[in-house]
Coordinates of C-alpha atoms in Angstrom, one line a residue:
M1 CA 61.4 79.8 37.7
L2 CA 62.3 76.7 39.6
V3 CA 65.6 76.6 41.6
E4 CA 67.2 74.1 43.9
S5 CA 66.0 75.8 47.0
P6 CA 63.3 78.5 47.5
P7 CA 64.6 82.1 47.8
E8 CA 64.5 84.0 51.1
P9 CA 61.5 86.3 51.4
S10 CA 62.5 89.9 50.5
A11 CA 62.1 92.8 52.9
G12 CA 61.0 95.1 50.1
P13 CA 59.8 95.2 46.5
I14 CA 63.2 94.2 45.2
A15 CA 65.1 91.1 46.3
A16 CA 68.4 91.9 47.9
P17 CA 71.7 90.5 46.6
V18 CA 73.1 87.4 48.2
T19 CA 74.7 88.2 51.6
S20 CA 76.2 86.2 54.4
A21 CA 73.7 84.5 56.7
S22 CA 75.5 85.7 59.9
P23 CA 78.4 88.0 60.9
G24 CA 80.6 85.1 61.5
R25 CA 80.0 83.3 58.2
P26 CA 82.7 85.1 56.1
A27 CA 85.3 84.1 58.7
I28 CA 84.2 80.5 58.5
R29 CA 84.3 80.6 54.7
A30 CA 87.8 82.2 54.7
V31 CA 89.1 79.4 57.0
G32 CA 87.4 76.8 54.8
L33 CA 89.1 78.3 51.8
L34 CA 92.5 78.2 53.5
L35 CA 91.9 74.5 54.4
A36 CA 91.1 73.9 50.7
V37 CA 94.4 75.5 49.7
V38 CA 96.2 73.2 52.2
A39 CA 94.4 70.2 50.7
L40 CA 95.5 71.3 47.2
V41 CA 99.1 71.6 48.3
L42 CA 99.0 68.1 49.8
V43 CA 97.4 66.5 46.7
C44 CA 100.0 68.3 44.4
L45 CA 102.8 66.7 46.5
A46 CA 101.0 63.3 46.3
S47 CA 100.8 63.7 42.5
I48 CA 104.6 64.3 42.3
A49 CA 105.5 61.5 44.8
I50 CA 103.1 58.8 43.6
G51 CA 103.0 57.3 40.2
A52 CA 102.5 54.1 38.2
K53 CA 106.2 53.4 38.9
A54 CA 107.1 53.3 42.5
L55 CA 109.9 55.8 43.4
P56 CA 111.5 56.2 46.8
L57 CA 110.7 59.6 48.5
A58 CA 114.4 60.4 48.7
D59 CA 114.6 60.1 44.9
V60 CA 111.5 62.2 44.5
W61 CA 113.0 64.9 46.7
H62 CA 116.3 64.8 44.9
G63 CA 114.6 65.0 41.5
L64 CA 112.7 68.1 42.6
F65 CA 115.7 70.1 43.6
H66 CA 118.6 68.6 41.7
A67 CA 119.1 68.0 37.9
S68 CA 121.7 65.3 37.9
G69 CA 120.2 63.4 34.9
T70 CA 119.4 60.2 36.8
H71 CA 116.3 58.2 35.9
G72 CA 114.5 59.4 39.0
D73 CA 115.3 63.1 38.3
V74 CA 114.0 62.8 34.7
L75 CA 110.9 61.0 35.9
V76 CA 110.1 63.7 38.5
R77 CA 111.1 66.8 36.6
G78 CA 110.1 65.7 33.1
V79 CA 106.9 63.8 33.8
R80 CA 105.4 64.2 37.2
V81 CA 105.9 67.9 37.7
P82 CA 104.5 68.9 34.3
R83 CA 101.6 66.5 34.8
T84 CA 100.8 68.0 38.2
V85 CA 101.0 71.6 36.9
L86 CA 98.7 70.8 34.0
G87 CA 96.2 69.0 36.2
L88 CA 96.2 72.0 38.5
I89 CA 95.3 74.5 35.8
V90 CA 93.0 72.2 33.9
G91 CA 91.1 71.3 37.1
T92 CA 90.7 75.0 38.0
A93 CA 89.4 75.7 34.5
L94 CA 86.8 72.9 34.5
G95 CA 85.6 73.8 38.0
L96 CA 85.2 77.5 37.3
A97 CA 83.5 76.7 33.9
G98 CA 81.0 74.5 35.6
A99 CA 80.2 77.0 38.3
V100 CA 79.8 79.9 35.8
M101 CA 77.6 77.7 33.5
Q102 CA 75.3 76.8 36.4
A103 CA 74.8 80.4 37.4
L104 CA 74.5 81.6 33.8
T105 CA 71.8 79.1 32.9
R106 CA 70.2 78.8 36.4
N107 CA 70.6 75.1 35.7
P108 CA 72.0 72.9 38.6
L109 CA 72.9 70.2 36.0
A110 CA 75.0 72.5 33.8
E111 CA 78.6 71.2 33.3
P112 CA 80.9 71.5 30.3
G113 CA 80.7 67.7 29.7
L114 CA 76.9 67.4 30.1
L115 CA 76.1 70.4 28.0
G116 CA 78.3 69.3 25.1
V117 CA 80.9 72.0 25.4
N118 CA 83.8 69.5 25.8
A119 CA 82.4 67.4 22.9
G120 CA 82.3 70.4 20.6
A121 CA 85.9 71.3 21.4
S122 CA 86.9 67.6 20.9
A123 CA 85.1 67.4 17.5
A124 CA 86.8 70.6 16.3
V125 CA 90.2 69.4 17.4
V126 CA 89.8 66.0 15.8
S127 CA 88.7 67.7 12.6
A128 CA 91.7 70.0 12.7
I129 CA 94.1 67.1 13.1
S130 CA 92.6 64.7 10.6
F131 CA 91.4 67.0 7.8
F132 CA 93.6 70.1 8.1
G133 CA 96.9 68.4 9.2
V134 CA 97.2 70.5 12.3
T135 CA 99.6 68.7 14.7
S136 CA 100.6 71.3 17.3
L137 CA 98.6 72.4 20.3
T138 CA 99.1 76.0 19.3
G139 CA 97.3 75.3 16.1
Y140 CA 94.3 73.3 17.2
V141 CA 93.6 75.1 20.5
W142 CA 91.8 77.8 18.3
F143 CA 89.7 75.0 16.8
A144 CA 88.8 73.9 20.3
F145 CA 87.6 77.4 21.2
L146 CA 85.5 77.6 18.1
G147 CA 83.9 74.2 18.7
A148 CA 83.2 75.0 22.3
A149 CA 81.6 78.3 21.4
I150 CA 79.4 76.9 18.6
V151 CA 78.1 74.0 20.7
S152 CA 77.4 76.2 23.7
V153 CA 75.1 78.4 21.5
V154 CA 73.5 75.4 19.7
V155 CA 72.7 73.5 23.0
Y156 CA 71.2 76.7 24.5
L157 CA 69.0 77.2 21.5
L158 CA 67.9 73.5 21.4
G159 CA 67.1 73.6 25.1
G160 CA 64.7 76.5 24.5
S161 CA 66.9 79.5 25.1
R162 CA 65.1 81.8 27.6
S163 CA 62.4 79.1 28.3
A164 CA 65.0 76.4 28.9
T165 CA 64.7 74.2 31.9
P166 CA 67.6 72.2 33.5
V167 CA 66.3 68.9 32.2
R168 CA 65.8 70.2 28.6
L169 CA 69.3 71.7 28.6
A170 CA 70.8 68.5 29.9
L171 CA 68.9 66.4 27.3
A172 CA 70.0 68.8 24.5
G173 CA 73.6 68.6 25.7
T174 CA 73.5 64.8 26.0
A175 CA 72.2 64.5 22.5
A176 CA 74.8 66.9 21.1
S177 CA 77.6 65.1 23.0
A178 CA 76.5 61.7 21.7
A179 CA 76.4 62.9 18.1
L180 CA 79.7 64.7 18.3
F181 CA 81.5 61.9 20.1
G182 CA 80.1 59.5 17.5
Y183 CA 81.6 61.8 14.8
V184 CA 85.0 61.8 16.7
N185 CA 85.1 58.0 16.9
A186 CA 84.2 57.7 13.2
V187 CA 86.9 60.0 12.2
Q188 CA 89.5 58.2 14.2
L189 CA 88.4 54.8 12.8
L190 CA 88.8 56.1 9.3
D191 CA 92.2 57.8 10.0
A192 CA 94.7 55.4 11.6
A193 CA 97.2 58.1 12.2
A194 CA 94.7 60.3 14.0
L195 CA 93.6 57.3 16.1
D196 CA 97.2 56.6 17.2
R197 CA 97.7 60.3 18.2
L198 CA 94.4 60.7 20.0
R199 CA 93.7 57.3 21.6
F200 CA 94.5 58.6 25.1
W201 CA 93.4 62.2 24.5
T202 CA 89.8 61.3 23.6
V203 CA 89.2 59.7 27.0
G204 CA 90.7 62.6 29.0
S205 CA 94.3 62.1 30.1
L206 CA 97.2 64.0 31.8
A207 CA 99.7 61.3 30.7
S208 CA 101.3 63.2 27.9
A209 CA 101.7 66.4 29.8
N210 CA 104.8 68.5 29.4
M211 CA 105.8 72.1 30.2
A212 CA 105.4 73.1 26.6
T213 CA 101.7 72.2 26.8
V214 CA 101.4 74.1 30.0
G215 CA 103.1 77.2 28.5
K216 CA 100.7 77.2 25.6
V217 CA 97.4 76.9 27.4
W218 CA 97.9 78.7 30.7
P219 CA 97.5 82.2 29.3
F220 CA 94.0 81.3 27.9
I221 CA 93.0 79.7 31.2
A222 CA 94.3 82.7 33.2
V223 CA 92.2 85.1 31.2
G224 CA 89.2 82.8 31.7
V225 CA 89.8 82.7 35.4
V226 CA 90.1 86.5 35.7
L227 CA 86.9 87.0 33.7
S228 CA 85.0 84.5 35.9
L229 CA 86.0 86.1 39.1
L230 CA 85.2 89.6 37.8
I231 CA 81.6 88.7 37.0
A232 CA 80.9 87.0 40.3
R233 CA 78.6 89.8 41.6
P234 CA 76.5 90.2 38.4
L235 CA 76.1 86.4 38.3
N236 CA 74.6 86.6 41.7
A237 CA 72.0 89.0 40.4
L238 CA 71.5 86.9 37.2
E239 CA 70.6 83.9 39.3
M240 CA 67.6 85.7 40.7
G241 CA 66.0 86.2 37.3
D242 CA 66.3 88.7 34.5
D243 CA 63.8 91.2 35.9
T244 CA 65.4 91.3 39.4
A245 CA 68.9 91.5 37.9
R246 CA 67.9 94.5 35.9
A247 CA 66.4 96.1 39.0
L248 CA 69.7 95.5 40.8
G249 CA 71.6 97.3 38.0
A250 CA 73.2 94.2 36.4
H251 CA 74.0 94.5 32.7
L252 CA 72.5 91.3 31.4
V253 CA 74.0 91.2 27.9
R254 CA 77.5 92.1 29.0
T255 CA 77.4 89.6 31.8
R256 CA 76.2 86.8 29.5
V257 CA 78.8 87.6 26.9
L258 CA 81.6 87.7 29.4
A259 CA 80.4 84.5 31.0
M260 CA 80.3 82.7 27.7
L261 CA 83.7 84.0 26.7
A262 CA 85.1 82.8 30.0
V263 CA 83.5 79.3 29.6
T264 CA 84.8 79.1 26.0
L265 CA 88.4 80.0 27.0
L266 CA 88.4 77.7 30.0
C267 CA 86.8 74.6 28.3
G268 CA 88.6 75.1 25.0
A269 CA 92.0 75.3 26.5
A270 CA 91.4 72.5 29.0
T271 CA 90.0 70.2 26.3
A272 CA 92.8 71.0 23.8
A273 CA 95.4 70.1 26.4
C274 CA 93.9 67.0 28.0
G275 CA 90.9 65.9 26.0
P276 CA 87.3 65.8 27.4
I277 CA 87.2 65.3 31.1
V278 CA 83.7 65.2 32.5
F279 CA 81.8 65.8 35.8
I280 CA 84.5 67.9 37.5
G281 CA 82.4 71.0 36.8
L282 CA 79.3 69.3 38.1
M283 CA 80.5 67.7 41.3
I284 CA 82.6 70.5 42.8
P285 CA 80.1 73.4 42.5
H286 CA 77.5 71.3 44.3
L287 CA 80.0 70.4 47.0
V288 CA 81.0 74.1 47.3
R289 CA 77.4 75.3 47.7
A290 CA 77.0 73.1 50.7
I291 CA 79.9 75.0 52.3
T292 CA 79.5 78.6 51.1
G293 CA 75.8 79.0 50.2
P294 CA 74.7 80.5 46.9
D295 CA 77.1 83.5 46.8
M296 CA 79.2 83.3 43.6
R297 CA 81.9 85.5 45.2
W298 CA 82.7 82.5 47.4
I299 CA 81.7 79.7 45.1
L300 CA 84.1 80.6 42.3
P301 CA 87.3 80.8 44.5
Y302 CA 86.3 77.6 46.3
A303 CA 85.7 75.8 42.9
A304 CA 89.0 77.1 41.6
V305 CA 90.8 75.5 44.5
L306 CA 88.8 72.3 45.1
S307 CA 88.4 71.2 41.4
P308 CA 92.2 70.5 40.9
V309 CA 92.1 68.6 44.2
L310 CA 89.5 66.3 42.7
L311 CA 91.2 66.1 39.3
L312 CA 94.7 65.4 40.7
G313 CA 93.4 63.0 43.3
A314 CA 91.6 61.1 40.5
D315 CA 94.8 61.0 38.5
V316 CA 96.8 59.6 41.4
V317 CA 94.1 56.9 42.0
G318 CA 94.3 56.0 38.3
R319 CA 98.0 55.6 38.5
V320 CA 97.9 53.4 41.6
V321 CA 95.0 51.0 40.9
A322 CA 96.3 49.8 37.5
R323 CA 100.0 49.5 38.2
P324 CA 102.3 49.1 36.3
S325 CA 100.0 50.6 33.8
E326 CA 97.5 53.4 34.6
L327 CA 93.8 54.3 34.3
Q328 CA 93.2 57.6 32.5
V329 CA 91.9 60.4 34.7
G330 CA 88.9 60.9 32.4
I331 CA 87.7 57.4 33.1
V332 CA 88.1 57.8 36.9
T333 CA 86.2 61.1 37.0
A334 CA 83.4 59.5 34.9
L335 CA 83.2 56.6 37.3
L336 CA 83.0 59.1 40.2
G337 CA 80.6 61.5 38.5
G338 CA 78.1 59.1 37.1
P339 CA 76.6 58.2 40.5
V340 CA 76.7 61.8 41.6
F341 CA 74.7 62.9 38.5
I342 CA 72.1 60.1 39.1
H343 CA 71.7 61.2 42.7
L344 CA 71.2 64.8 41.6
V345 CA 68.6 63.9 39.0
R346 CA 66.7 61.6 41.5
R347 CA 66.5 64.2 44.3
K348 CA 63.0 65.2 45.0
R349 CA 63.5 68.9 44.2
M350 CA 65.5 68.2 41.1
A351 CA 62.8 65.8 39.8
Q352 CA 60.4 68.8 39.6
L353 CA 62.6 70.7 37.2

């Protein structure tokens, strides 16, 4: 099995679980996680204060804590706060989904967008809206879950299942994504009403966020977050290979089922709420590993905090660079993630996979 870096030599016949490199490492990781939380708070404040329409900070402050009905209050409470909250939970969902997928498949290129999971959810949602007349998020979120789950299994089988390599999985996911997004575009072109409703959603956007949307998707994302964190330790064992994981006492079938359930919940809910947003789940886990090492017990909390930092930061950039209009966050993350993906593929060690 090829991995990004060679494993440490074991002291006995069975490789030991991932541990800290030095006694002081956990304290450094804890401080880093605290700094990540501070960064998240700052980017949330920036998301509320900065928008396509310039608003004085005094009006932003007044809108946060007073409901006087002025234009500034309505803009802050009715648009920017829901948008920030939705970006927070969706970013967490996408980052955790990417980290879990990379551990589950032992594939450093795994990401909901690259492996076609987001495309599957998108195709199912578009079908629900165009062919079944489903118009509410409560209705088509279940289609998103179904589409995400089906495509996850199909891509895994196309990639070779147990003999899959990172490149084969990435190619299978890319092919599935291309076919499914072609289907999405064809349906929208044939259905003018669907095109009008989904023209921002299909590129990934937080622009139509409201608290009703947040209320409908956060329970699914919360369950996915809890499942992801609960399986951190068995995912550590799974990354070492099936035989080693069994020797360490990991329950492989249960771990894989829970991991796929977590990914389906996270990706399905996030895609139903905002449309397909790519590369968040690829970039953040790689950044986090440079800070924490390979221990999933630290990678997952870091990814849960830093992914919304990236998503909300990209959303703020999109609102500023195209004033008085805005650039959808899915476009900004794609522009950022494309070069990162090319860099990862061209790395010497990755080229051998």
